mmCIF file of C-alpha atoms and ligand atoms in Angstrom:
data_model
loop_
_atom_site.group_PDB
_atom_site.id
_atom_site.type_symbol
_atom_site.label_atom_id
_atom_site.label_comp_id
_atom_site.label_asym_id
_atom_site.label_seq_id
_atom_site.Cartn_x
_atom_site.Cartn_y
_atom_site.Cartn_z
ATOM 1 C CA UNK A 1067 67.534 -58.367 -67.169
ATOM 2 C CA UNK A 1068 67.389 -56.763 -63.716
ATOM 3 C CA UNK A 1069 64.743 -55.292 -61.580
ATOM 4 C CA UNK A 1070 65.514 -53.247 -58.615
ATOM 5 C CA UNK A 1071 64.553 -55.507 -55.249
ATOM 6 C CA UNK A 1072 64.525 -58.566 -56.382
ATOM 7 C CA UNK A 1073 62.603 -60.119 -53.137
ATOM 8 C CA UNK A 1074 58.581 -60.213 -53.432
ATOM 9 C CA UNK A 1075 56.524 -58.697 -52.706
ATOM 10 C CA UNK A 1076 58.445 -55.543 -54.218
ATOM 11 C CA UNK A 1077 55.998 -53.945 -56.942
ATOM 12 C CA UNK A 1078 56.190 -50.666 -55.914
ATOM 13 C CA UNK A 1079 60.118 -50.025 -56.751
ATOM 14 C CA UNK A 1080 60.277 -51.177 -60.345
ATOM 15 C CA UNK A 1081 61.785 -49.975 -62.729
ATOM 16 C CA UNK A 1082 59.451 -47.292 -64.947
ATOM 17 C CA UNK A 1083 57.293 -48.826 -67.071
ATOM 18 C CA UNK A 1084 57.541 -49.087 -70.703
ATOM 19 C CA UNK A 1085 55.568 -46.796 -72.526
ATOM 20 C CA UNK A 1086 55.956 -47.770 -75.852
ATOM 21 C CA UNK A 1087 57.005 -51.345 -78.189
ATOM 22 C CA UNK A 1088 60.405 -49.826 -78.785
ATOM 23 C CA UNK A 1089 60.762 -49.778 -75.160
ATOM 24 C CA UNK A 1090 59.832 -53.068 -74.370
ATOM 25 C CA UNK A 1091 62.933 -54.365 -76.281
ATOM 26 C CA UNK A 1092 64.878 -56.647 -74.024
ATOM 27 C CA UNK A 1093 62.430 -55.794 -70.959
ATOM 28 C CA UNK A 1094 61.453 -58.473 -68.498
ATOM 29 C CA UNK A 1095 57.942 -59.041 -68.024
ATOM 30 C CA UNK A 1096 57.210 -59.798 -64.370
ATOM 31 C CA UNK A 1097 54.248 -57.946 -63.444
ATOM 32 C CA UNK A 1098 51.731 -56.436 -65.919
ATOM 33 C CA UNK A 1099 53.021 -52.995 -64.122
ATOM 34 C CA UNK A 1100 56.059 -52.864 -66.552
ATOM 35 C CA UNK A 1101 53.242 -52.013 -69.158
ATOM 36 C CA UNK A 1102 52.030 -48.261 -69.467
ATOM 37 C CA UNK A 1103 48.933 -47.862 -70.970
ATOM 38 C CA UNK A 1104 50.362 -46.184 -74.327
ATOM 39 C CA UNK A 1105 52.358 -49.840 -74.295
ATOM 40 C CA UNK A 1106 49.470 -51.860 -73.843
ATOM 41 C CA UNK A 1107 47.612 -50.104 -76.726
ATOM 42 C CA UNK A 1108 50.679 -50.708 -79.184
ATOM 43 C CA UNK A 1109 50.911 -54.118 -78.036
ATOM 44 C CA UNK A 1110 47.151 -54.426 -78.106
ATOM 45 C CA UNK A 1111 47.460 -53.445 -82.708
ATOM 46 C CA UNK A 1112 49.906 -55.200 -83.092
ATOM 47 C CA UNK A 1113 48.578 -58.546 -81.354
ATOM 48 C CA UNK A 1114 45.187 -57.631 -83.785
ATOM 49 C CA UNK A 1115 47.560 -57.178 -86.986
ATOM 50 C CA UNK A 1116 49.370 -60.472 -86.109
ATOM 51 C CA UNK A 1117 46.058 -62.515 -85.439
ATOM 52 C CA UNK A 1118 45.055 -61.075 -88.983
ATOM 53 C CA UNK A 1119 47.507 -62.758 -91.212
ATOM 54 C CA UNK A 1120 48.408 -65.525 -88.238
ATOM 55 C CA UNK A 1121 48.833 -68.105 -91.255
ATOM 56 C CA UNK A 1122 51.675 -66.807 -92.955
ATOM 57 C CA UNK A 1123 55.036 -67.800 -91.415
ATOM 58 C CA UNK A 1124 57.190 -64.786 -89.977
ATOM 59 C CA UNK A 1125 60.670 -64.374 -89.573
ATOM 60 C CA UNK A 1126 61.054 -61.994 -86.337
ATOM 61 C CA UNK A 1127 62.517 -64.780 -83.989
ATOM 62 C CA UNK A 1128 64.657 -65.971 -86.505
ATOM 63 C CA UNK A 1129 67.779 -67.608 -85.100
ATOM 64 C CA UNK A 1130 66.119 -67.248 -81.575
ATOM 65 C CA UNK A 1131 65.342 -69.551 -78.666
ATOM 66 C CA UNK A 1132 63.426 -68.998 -76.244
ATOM 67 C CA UNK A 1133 63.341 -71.520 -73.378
ATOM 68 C CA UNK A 1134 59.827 -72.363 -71.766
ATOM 69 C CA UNK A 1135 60.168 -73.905 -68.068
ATOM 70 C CA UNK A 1136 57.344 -74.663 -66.233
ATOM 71 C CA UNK A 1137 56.942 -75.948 -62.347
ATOM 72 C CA UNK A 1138 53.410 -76.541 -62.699
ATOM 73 C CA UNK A 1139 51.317 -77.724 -65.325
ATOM 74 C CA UNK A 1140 49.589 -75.594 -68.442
ATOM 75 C CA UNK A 1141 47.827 -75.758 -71.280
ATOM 76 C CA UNK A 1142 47.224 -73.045 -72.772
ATOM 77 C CA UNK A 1143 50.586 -71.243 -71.874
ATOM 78 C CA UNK A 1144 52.681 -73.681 -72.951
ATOM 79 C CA UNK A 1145 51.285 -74.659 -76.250
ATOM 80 C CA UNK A 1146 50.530 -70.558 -76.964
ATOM 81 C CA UNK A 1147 54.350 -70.237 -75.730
ATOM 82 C CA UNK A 1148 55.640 -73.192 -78.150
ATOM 83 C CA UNK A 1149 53.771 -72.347 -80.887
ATOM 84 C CA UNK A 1150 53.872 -68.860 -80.812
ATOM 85 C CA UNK A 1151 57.328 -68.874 -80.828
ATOM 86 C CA UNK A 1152 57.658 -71.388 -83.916
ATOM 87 C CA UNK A 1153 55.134 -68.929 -85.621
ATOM 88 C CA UNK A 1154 57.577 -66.135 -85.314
ATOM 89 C CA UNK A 1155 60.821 -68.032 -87.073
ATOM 90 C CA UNK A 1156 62.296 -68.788 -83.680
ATOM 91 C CA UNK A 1157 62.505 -72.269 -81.850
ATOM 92 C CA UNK A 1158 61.193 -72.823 -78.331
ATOM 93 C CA UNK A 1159 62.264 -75.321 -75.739
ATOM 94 C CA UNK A 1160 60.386 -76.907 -72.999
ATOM 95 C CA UNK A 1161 62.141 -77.547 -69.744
ATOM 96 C CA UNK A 1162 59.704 -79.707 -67.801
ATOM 97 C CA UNK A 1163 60.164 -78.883 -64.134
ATOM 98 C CA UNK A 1164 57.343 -79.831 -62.142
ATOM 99 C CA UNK A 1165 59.656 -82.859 -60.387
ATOM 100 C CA UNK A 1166 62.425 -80.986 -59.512
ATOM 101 C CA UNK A 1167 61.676 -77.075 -58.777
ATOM 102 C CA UNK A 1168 64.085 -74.114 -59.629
ATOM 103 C CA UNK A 1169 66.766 -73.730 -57.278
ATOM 104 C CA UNK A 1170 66.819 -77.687 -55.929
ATOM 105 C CA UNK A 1171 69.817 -79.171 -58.241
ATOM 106 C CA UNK A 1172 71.732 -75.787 -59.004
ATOM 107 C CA UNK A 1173 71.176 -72.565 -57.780
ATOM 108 C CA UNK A 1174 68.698 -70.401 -59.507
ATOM 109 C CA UNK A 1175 71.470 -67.841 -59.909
ATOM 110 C CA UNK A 1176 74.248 -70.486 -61.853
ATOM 111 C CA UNK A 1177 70.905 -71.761 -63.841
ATOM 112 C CA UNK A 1178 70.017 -67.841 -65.134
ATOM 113 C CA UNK A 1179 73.993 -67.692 -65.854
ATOM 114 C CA UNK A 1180 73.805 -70.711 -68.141
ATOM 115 C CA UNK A 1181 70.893 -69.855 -69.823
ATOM 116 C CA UNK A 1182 71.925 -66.529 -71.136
ATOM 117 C CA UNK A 1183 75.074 -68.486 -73.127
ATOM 118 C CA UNK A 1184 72.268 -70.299 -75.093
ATOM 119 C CA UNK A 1185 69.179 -68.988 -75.469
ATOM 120 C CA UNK A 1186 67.416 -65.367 -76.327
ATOM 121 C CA UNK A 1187 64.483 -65.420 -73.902
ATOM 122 C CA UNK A 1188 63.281 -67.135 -70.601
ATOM 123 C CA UNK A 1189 59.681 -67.913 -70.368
ATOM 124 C CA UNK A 1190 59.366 -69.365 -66.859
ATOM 125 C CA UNK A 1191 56.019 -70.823 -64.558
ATOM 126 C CA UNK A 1192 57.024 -70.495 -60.861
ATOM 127 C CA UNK A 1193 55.404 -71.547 -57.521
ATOM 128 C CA UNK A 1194 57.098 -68.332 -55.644
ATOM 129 C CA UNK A 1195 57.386 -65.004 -57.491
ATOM 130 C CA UNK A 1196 60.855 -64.389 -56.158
ATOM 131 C CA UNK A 1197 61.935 -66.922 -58.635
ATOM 132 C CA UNK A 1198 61.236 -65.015 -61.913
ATOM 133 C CA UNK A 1199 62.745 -62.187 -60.195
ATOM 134 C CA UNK A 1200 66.181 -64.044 -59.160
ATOM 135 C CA UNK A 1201 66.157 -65.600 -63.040
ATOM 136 C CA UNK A 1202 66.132 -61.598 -64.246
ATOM 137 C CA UNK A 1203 68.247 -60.537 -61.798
ATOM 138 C CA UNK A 1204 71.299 -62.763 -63.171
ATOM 139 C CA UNK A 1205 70.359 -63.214 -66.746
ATOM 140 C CA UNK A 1206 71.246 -60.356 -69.068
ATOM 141 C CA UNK A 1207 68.058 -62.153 -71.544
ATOM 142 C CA UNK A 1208 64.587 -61.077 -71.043
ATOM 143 C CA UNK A 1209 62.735 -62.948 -68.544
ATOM 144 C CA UNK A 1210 58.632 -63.466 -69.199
ATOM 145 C CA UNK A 1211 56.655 -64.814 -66.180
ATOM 146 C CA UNK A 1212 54.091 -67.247 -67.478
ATOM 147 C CA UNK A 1213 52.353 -67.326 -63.961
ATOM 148 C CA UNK A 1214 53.599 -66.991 -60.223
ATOM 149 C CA UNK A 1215 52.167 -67.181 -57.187
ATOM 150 C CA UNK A 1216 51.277 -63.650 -57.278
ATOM 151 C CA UNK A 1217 50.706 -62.708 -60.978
ATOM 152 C CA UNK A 1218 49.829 -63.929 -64.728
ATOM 153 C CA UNK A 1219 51.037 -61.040 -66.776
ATOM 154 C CA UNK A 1220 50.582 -62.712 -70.062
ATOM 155 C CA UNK A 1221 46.722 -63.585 -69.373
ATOM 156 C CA UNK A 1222 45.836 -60.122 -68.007
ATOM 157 C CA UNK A 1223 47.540 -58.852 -71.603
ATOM 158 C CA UNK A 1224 45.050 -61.469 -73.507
ATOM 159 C CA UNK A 1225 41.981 -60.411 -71.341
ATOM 160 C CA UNK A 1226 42.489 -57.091 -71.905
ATOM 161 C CA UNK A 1227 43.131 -57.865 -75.448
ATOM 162 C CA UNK A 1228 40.036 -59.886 -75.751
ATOM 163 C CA UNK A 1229 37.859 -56.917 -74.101
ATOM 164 C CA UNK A 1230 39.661 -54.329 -76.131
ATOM 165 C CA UNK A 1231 38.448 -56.387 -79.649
ATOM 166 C CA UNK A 1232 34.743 -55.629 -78.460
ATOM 167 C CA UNK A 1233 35.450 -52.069 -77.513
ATOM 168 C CA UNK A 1234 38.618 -50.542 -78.963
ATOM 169 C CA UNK A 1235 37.908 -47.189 -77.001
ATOM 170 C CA UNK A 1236 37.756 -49.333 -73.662
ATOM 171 C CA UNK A 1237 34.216 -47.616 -73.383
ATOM 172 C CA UNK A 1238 31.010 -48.630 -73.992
ATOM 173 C CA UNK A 1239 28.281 -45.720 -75.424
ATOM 174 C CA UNK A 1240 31.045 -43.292 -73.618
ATOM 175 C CA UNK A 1241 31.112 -44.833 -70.199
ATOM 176 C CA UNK A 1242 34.384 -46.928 -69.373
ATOM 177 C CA UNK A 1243 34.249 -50.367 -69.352
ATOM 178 C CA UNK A 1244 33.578 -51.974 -66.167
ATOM 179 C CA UNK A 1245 34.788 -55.513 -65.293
ATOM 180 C CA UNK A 1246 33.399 -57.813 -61.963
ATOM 181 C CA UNK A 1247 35.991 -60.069 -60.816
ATOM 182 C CA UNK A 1248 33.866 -62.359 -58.596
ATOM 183 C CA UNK A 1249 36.133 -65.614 -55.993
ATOM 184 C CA UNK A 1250 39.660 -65.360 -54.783
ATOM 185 C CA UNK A 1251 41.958 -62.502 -54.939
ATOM 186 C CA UNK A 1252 44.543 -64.860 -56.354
ATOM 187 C CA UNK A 1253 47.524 -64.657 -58.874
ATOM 188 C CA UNK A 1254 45.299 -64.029 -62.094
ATOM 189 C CA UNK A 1255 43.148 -61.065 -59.671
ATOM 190 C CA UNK A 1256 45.852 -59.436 -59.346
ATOM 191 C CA UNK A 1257 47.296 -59.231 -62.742
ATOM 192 C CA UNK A 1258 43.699 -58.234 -63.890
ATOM 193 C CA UNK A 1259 43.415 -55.604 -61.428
ATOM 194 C CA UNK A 1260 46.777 -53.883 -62.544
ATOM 195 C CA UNK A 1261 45.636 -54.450 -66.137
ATOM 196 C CA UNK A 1262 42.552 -52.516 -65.925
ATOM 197 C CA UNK A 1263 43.548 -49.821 -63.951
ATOM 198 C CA UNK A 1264 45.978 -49.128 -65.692
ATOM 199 C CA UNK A 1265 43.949 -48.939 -68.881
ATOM 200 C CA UNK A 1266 41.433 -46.975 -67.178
ATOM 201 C CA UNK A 1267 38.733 -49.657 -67.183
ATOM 202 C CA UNK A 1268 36.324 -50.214 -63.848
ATOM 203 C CA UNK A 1269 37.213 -52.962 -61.719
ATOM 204 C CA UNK A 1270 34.867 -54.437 -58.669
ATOM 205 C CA UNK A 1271 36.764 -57.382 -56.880
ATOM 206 C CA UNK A 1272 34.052 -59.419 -55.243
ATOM 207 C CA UNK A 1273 35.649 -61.676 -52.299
ATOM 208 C CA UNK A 1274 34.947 -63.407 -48.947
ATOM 209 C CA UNK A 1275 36.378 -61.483 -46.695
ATOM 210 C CA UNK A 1276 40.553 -62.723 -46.172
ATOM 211 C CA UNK A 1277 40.550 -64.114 -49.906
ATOM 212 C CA UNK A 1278 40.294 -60.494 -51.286
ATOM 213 C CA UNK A 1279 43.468 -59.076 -52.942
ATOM 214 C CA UNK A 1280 47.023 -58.670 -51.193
ATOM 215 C CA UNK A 1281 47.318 -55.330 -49.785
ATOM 216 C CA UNK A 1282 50.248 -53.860 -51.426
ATOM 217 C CA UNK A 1283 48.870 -54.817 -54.550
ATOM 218 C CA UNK A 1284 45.488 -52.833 -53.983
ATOM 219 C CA UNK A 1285 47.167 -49.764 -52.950
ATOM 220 C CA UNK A 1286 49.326 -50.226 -55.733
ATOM 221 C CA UNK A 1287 46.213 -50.381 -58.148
ATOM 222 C CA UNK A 1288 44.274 -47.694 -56.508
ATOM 223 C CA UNK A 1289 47.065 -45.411 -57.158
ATOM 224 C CA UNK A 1290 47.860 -46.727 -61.129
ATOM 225 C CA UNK A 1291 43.646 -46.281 -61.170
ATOM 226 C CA UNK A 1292 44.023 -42.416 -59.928
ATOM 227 C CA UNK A 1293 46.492 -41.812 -62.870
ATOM 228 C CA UNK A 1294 44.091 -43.542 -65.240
ATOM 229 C CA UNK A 1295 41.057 -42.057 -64.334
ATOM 230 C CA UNK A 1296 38.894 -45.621 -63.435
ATOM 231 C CA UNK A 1297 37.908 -46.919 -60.150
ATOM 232 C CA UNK A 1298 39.138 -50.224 -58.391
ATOM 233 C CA UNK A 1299 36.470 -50.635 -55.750
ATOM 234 C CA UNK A 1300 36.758 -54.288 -53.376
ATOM 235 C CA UNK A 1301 33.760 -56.023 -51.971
ATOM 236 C CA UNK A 1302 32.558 -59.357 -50.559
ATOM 237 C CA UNK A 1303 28.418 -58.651 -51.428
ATOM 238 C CA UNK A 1304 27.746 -59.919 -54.480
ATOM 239 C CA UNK A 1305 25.401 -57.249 -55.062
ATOM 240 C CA UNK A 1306 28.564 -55.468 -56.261
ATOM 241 C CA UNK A 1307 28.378 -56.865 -59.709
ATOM 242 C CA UNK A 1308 25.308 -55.170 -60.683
ATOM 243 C CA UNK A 1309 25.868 -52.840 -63.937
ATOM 244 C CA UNK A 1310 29.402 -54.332 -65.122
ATOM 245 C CA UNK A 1311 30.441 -55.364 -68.989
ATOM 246 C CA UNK A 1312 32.188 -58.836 -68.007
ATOM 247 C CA UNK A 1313 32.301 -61.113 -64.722
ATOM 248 C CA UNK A 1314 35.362 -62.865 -64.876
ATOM 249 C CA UNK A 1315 36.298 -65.530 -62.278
ATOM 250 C CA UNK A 1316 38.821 -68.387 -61.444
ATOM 251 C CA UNK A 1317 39.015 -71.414 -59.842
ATOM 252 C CA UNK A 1318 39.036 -71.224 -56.253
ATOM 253 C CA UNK A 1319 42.269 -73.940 -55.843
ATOM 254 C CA UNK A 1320 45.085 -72.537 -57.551
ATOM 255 C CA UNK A 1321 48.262 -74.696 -57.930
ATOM 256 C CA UNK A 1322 49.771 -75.501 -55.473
ATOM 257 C CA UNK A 1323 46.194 -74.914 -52.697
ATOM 258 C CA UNK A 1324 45.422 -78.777 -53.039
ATOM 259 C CA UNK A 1325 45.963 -79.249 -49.459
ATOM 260 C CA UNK A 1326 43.174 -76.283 -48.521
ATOM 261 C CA UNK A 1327 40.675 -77.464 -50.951
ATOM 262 C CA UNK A 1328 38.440 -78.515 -48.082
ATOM 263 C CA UNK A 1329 38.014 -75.301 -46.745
ATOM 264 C CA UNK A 1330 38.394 -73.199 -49.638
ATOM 265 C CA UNK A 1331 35.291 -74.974 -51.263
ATOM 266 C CA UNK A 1332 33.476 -74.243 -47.807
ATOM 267 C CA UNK A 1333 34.694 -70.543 -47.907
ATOM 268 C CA UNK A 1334 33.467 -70.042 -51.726
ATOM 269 C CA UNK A 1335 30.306 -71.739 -51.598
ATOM 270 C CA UNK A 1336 28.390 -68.477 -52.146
ATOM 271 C CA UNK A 1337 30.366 -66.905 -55.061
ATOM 272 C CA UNK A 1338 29.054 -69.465 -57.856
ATOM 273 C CA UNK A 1339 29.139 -67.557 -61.182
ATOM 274 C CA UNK A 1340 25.673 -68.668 -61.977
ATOM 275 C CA UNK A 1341 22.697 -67.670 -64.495
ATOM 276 C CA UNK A 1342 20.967 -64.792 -61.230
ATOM 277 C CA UNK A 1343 24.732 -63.474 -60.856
ATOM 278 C CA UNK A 1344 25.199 -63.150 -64.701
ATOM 279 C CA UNK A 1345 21.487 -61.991 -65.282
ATOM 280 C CA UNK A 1346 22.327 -59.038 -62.154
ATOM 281 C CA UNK A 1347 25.671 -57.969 -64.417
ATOM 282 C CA UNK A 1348 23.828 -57.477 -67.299
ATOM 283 C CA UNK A 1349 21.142 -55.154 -65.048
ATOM 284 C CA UNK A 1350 21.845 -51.089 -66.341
ATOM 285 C CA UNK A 1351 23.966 -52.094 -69.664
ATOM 286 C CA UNK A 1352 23.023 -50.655 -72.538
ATOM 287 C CA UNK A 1353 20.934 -53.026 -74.764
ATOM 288 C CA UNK A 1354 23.884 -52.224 -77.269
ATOM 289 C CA UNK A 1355 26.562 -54.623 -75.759
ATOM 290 C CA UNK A 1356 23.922 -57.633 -74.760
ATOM 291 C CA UNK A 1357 24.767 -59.710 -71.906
ATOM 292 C CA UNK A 1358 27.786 -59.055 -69.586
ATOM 293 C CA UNK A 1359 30.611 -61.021 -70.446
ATOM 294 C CA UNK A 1360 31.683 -63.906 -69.075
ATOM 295 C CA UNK A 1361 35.389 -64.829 -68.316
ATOM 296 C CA UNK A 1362 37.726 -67.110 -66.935
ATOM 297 C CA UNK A 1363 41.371 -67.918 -67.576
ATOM 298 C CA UNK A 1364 40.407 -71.709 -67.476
ATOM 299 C CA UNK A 1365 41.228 -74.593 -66.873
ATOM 300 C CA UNK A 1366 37.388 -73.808 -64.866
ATOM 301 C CA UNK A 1367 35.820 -76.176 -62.529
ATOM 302 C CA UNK A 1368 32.205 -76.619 -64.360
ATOM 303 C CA UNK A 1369 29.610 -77.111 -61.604
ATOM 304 C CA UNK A 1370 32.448 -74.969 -58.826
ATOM 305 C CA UNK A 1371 33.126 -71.707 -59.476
ATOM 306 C CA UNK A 1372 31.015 -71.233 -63.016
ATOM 307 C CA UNK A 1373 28.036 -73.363 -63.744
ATOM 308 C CA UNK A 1374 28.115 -75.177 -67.094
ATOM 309 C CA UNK A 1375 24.875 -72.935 -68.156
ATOM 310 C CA UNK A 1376 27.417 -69.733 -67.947
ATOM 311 C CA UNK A 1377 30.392 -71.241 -69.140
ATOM 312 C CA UNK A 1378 28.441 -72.502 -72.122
ATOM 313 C CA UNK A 1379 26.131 -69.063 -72.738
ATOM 314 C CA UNK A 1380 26.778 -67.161 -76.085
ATOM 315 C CA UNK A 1381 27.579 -64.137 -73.336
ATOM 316 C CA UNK A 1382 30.841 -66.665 -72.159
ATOM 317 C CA UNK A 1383 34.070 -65.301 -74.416
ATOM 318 C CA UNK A 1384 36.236 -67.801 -72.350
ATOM 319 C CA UNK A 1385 37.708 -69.501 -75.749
ATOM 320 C CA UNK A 1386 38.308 -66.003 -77.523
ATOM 321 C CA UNK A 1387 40.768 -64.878 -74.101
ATOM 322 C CA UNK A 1388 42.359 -68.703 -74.985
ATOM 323 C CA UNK A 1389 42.831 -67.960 -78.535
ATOM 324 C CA UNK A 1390 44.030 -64.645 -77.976
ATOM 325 C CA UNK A 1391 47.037 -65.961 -75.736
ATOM 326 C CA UNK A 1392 48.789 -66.727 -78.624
ATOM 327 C CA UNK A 1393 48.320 -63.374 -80.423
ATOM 328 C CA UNK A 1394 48.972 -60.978 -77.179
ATOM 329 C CA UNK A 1395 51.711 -63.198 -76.145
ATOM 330 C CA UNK A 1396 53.302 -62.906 -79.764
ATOM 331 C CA UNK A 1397 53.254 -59.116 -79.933
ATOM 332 C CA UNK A 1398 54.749 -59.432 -77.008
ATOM 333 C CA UNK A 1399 57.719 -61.838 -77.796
ATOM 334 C CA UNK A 1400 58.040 -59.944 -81.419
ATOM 335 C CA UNK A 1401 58.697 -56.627 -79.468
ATOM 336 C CA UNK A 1402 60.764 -57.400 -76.438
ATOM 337 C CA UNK A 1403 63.018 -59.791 -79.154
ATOM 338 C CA UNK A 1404 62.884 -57.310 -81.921
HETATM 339 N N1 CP B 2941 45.104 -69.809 -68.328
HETATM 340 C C1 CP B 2941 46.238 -70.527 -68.278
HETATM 341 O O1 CP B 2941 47.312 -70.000 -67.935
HETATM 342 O O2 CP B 2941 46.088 -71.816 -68.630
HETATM 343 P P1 CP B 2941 47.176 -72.974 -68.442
HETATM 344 O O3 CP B 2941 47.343 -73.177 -66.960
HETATM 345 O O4 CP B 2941 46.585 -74.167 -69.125
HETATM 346 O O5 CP B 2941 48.449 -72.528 -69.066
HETATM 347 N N1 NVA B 2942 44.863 -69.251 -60.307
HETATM 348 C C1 NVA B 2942 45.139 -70.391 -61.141
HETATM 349 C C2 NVA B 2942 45.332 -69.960 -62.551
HETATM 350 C C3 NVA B 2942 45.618 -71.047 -63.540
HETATM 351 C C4 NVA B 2942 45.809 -70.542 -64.934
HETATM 352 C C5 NVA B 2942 46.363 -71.109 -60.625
HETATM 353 O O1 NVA B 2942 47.339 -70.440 -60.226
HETATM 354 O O2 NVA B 2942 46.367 -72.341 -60.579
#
């Protein structure tokens, strides 16, 4: 499948988003901006009527393969990947690649063009974005980025997902939803940020300053927030987080940062998700919803970015947004394979 300028960073000029599940069929899903909100809702009931009945064996995928390759390591999106796939009727490979990277034996482009003879979808976790791009430029299959560089499409959809469960209307006693993202404007930032703004859900991004979000990813959001109707507002006080429905943060050393963890753990020292930072979320709720929410893709650092108190809190919902990989990310296979 093919995107129009194919190098990163290139948001702004693609394609028009889908806007329902009968036009996700055969899309690519590169950047959680291929999703309009009408989409996301679909996606959103059927990922809840899935999850539902996710014992009885289904037959959507059947004949399919979907191939799952993976630079960097995973947990949760490989296993939700493998056996989401097998759930649906359809088989999924794993293509280890975290010795040799895309592009180093074969070019990316003869790769895409041998996949496409095989298999039904590519699933693919890249160091540099431009490498899920170049795989749907020259495959005519549907490409799914399981995590880049610059976005996680798939856990912004689950996130969402796992928000939307606890408030269907995206607002809480009619006021819209309002999520904290609190550490670096990394890869799993920015697919959050286009999630919720382009739900219409409140998002404060709470960064030192030069760790907050890429530029033409903020513009992009402040304009996808317009058309929604919600706010995306960036900050580096923490005070910003007062009076928001869910704090979600990530670890400060993505893949790949290993050689920057000295500083980074300097530069983050201050933006701990601790009990005071929870406790000043959950100031001007309503009583109705209970504690702000607390969130994290994980794999988390306990004792570096979230305290174990937090992680471990009845407010923490960190193993529902696991869980609900697998459903989001099968609604999603089941409509762009349907
Ligand atoms: N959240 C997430 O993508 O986890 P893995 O790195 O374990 O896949
Ligand atoms: N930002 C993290 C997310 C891991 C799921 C990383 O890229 O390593």
């Amino acid at each position: 499948m093919q995107i129009s300028g194919a190098s990163s960073p290139a948001p702004l000029n693609l394609p028009s988003p889908a806007r329902s599940l009968a036009d996700l069929r055969n899309r690519d899903l590169l950047t959680f901006t291929q999703l309009a909100k009408p989409c996301v809702l679909e996606l959103f009931a059927l990922a809840k009527e899935l999850k539902g009945t996710r014992h009885q064996q289904r037959t959507t995928l059947a004949n399919k393969s979907v191939i799952l390759i993976f630079e960097k390591a995973s947990l949760r999106t490989r296993l939700t990947f493998e056996l989401g796939v097998g759930m649906l009727g359809g088989r999924a490979v794993y293509m280890d690649h975290s010795v040799q990277r895309l592009g180093e034996r074969e070019a990316v482009k003869d790769y895409a063009k041998n996949l496409e003879r095989w298999l039904h979808c590519i699933v693919a976790r890249v160091y540099d974005q431009q490498i899920v791009e170049e795989l749907a430029e020259h495959s005519s299959v549907p490409v799914i980025n399981a995590l880049s560089d610059r976005f996680h499409p798939c856990q912004a959809l689950a996130d969402l997902f796992t928000l939307w469960e606890r408030a269907p209307s995206l607002t809480v006693e009619g006021k819209r939803l309002r999520i904290a993202y609190v550490g670096d404007g990394n890869n799993v930032c920015h697919s959050l940020m286009h999630a919720a703004c382009t739900l219409g859900v409140d998002i404060t991004v709470v960064t030192p300053k030069r760790f907050d979000p890429a530029d033409d990813i903020a513009a992009q959001c402040q304009q996808l927030a317009k058309e929604s109707g919600s706010t995306l507002t960036l900050a580096s006080k923490l005070s910003a987080v007062e009076a928001h429905h869910a704090v979600y943060t990530d670890v400060w050393i993505s893949m790949g940062q290993a050689d920057q963890a000295g500083k980074r753990l300097k530069v983050f020292a201050d933006y701990q998700v601790d009990h005071e930072l929870m406790a000043r979320a959950t100031m001007g709720l309503p009583a109705s919803w209970g504690p702000s929410k607390f969130m994290h893709c994980l794999p988390a650092r306990r004792g570096v970015e979230v305290t174990d108190d937090v992680i471990d809190s009845p407010g923490s919902i960190v193993y529902d947004q696991a869980e609900n990989r697998l459903h989001a990310q099968n609604a999603l296979l089941a409509s762009i394979l349907a």
